[in-house]
Amino acid sequence: MRFYLDMVGRVILGMVDTGRGLGAFALITLGTTISKFGAAKAVIRPQIRNQIFESGLKLLPMIAFLGLALGFVIIGQTVALLTSVGAHEYTGPVMVAVVVRELGPLTTALIVLARVGTATVIELGMSRATGEVEALEALAIDPIHLMVVPRVIGQAVSIFALTIYLILIALVSGYLFIMVQNVPLTPAAYADQITSALTWQDFVLVALKTLAFGAIIAVVTCYQGLAQPLRLEQVAAATSRAVVVGTIGCVMVDAIFILLFLLV
Amino acid sequence: MAANQTKKDEQVCCVKLQETDLGLETMAEAPLIKGVSWEIGSGEFWVVGGMHRSGKSTLLSTLGMLQKPLSGRMELFGVNPWGADGANLMKQRLRVGMVFEAGARLLHKLTVLENIALPICYHRDCRLDEARERMDELLKFAGIEDLTNELPGELSRTYRQRVNLARALSLSPEVLLLDNPLSGVDLSEQQWWQDVVAKLWQGHAISGNKPMTIVIVTNHLTPWVEQGRNFALLHDKSWRQIGGMAELDACDEPWLRDVLGERKMTE
């Protein structure tokens, strides 16, 4: 019994420790972003562009594929359900609630976490393990400024842009499925349903959510790779930890946004 | 002796350690080196000998401000770099260049040129092409003009070590710290390093013709034993400042043979 209590205690303490470390790391990153705003532009801006390319542009084909699939699957299920009760005029509102508010941002964030976040932990973990971070410090280069700030900005911008693409593609592919199913819904009526269901809060929600997801993923993955001394053999474990913590972080933030949205 | 003392007094003190214990912060209760009191004057050449795991790299990391002394007082150019103002630390680091052991710690994703250019572009906020003139000087000095587009992983240890030197010199530091620069290099390369370090100490165009302050830590003192240089030893967690070449020759510590190698044995 005592063994299990010890184990639970260790897990809880570990979670508290990770939360505390992540909070401190996020604050340091925020402080560096503000205090070094505009510094070393010639080096930092290409890094941000590179991040947008790696975590945004390179993922566009995959996001397009997922958007198509998401549109087909959701409309497929929704149309089947709504037509059976003669309520296919709710197809648009369902798409907005499911794709725009929920699945679009979260799916994009999880894809970026899986594809780019893991690569970030490995890259930074190796840099840490091989002493590159100390070399930067010896050259009076702030590793947070060079390695973390561009990732936070780049990934936040990328997730925002990719989410917009995913939502648009899902909405269009959803209508393609409606056409295939011969549902009596014209493109104009479908568009009308969607625009009527959208409110200004949806636009603010998508923007804030995606920027928050980007920041969370970048901070979590950089923290796991950079903030603690690592040996090469520990990089793999740090990568899986980052995926778990990043997923939990995104889902928790998503839940907070849902609550806020319902309250507003 | 008095003349030497006057000369020393006139020199600007680059680094001053007073009763410092050095080691890892995570193992503060077990310092690697105890009681280091050391003053490094501007333009001096110091060679610190010690066997493996004697704390040489820790000593160098402390001088390079990568590690904080566990106790005691440290000053760089008259300032405590670990004071409340974090900007001080960055400012002082710009005055010290570090060459890491075995050509390690180059940024693996950047080419040779980008590795050397990074400190310049970062601190002067300029593009690579704007730093090209300085780059060419450094590449030529280190003899690596043909390797500009190679990645560190594609280079031999010898050339990685040279890239490390070029990167350390990129911001024209006043103090150059070298961690075991002759480790694992062949004889002709050893000669190259000895010549280059001697040139930097005397003052070379690459460092603005100003004599540099040199600190080398090594597990083999012999290649560095020359007149005008200062020696110190690390052994069994303790620091022993020897003095010049005459004092080194007169030193009768039995374990000194290990770091002097053939030199002491042939005498």
XYZ file of C-alpha atoms in Angstrom, chain A residues 1-17:
17
model
C 0.000 0.000 0.000
C 2.777 2.336 1.038
C 4.579 1.603 -2.249
C 1.551 2.767 -4.275
C 1.120 5.862 -2.115
C 4.787 6.690 -2.648
C 4.353 6.219 -6.380
C 1.280 8.488 -6.523
C 3.121 11.055 -4.417
C 6.115 10.985 -6.761
C 3.861 11.418 -9.805
C 2.051 14.378 -8.206
C 5.313 16.002 -7.131
C 6.716 15.423 -10.619
C 3.688 17.119 -12.172
C 3.961 20.078 -9.798
C 7.667 20.333 -10.559
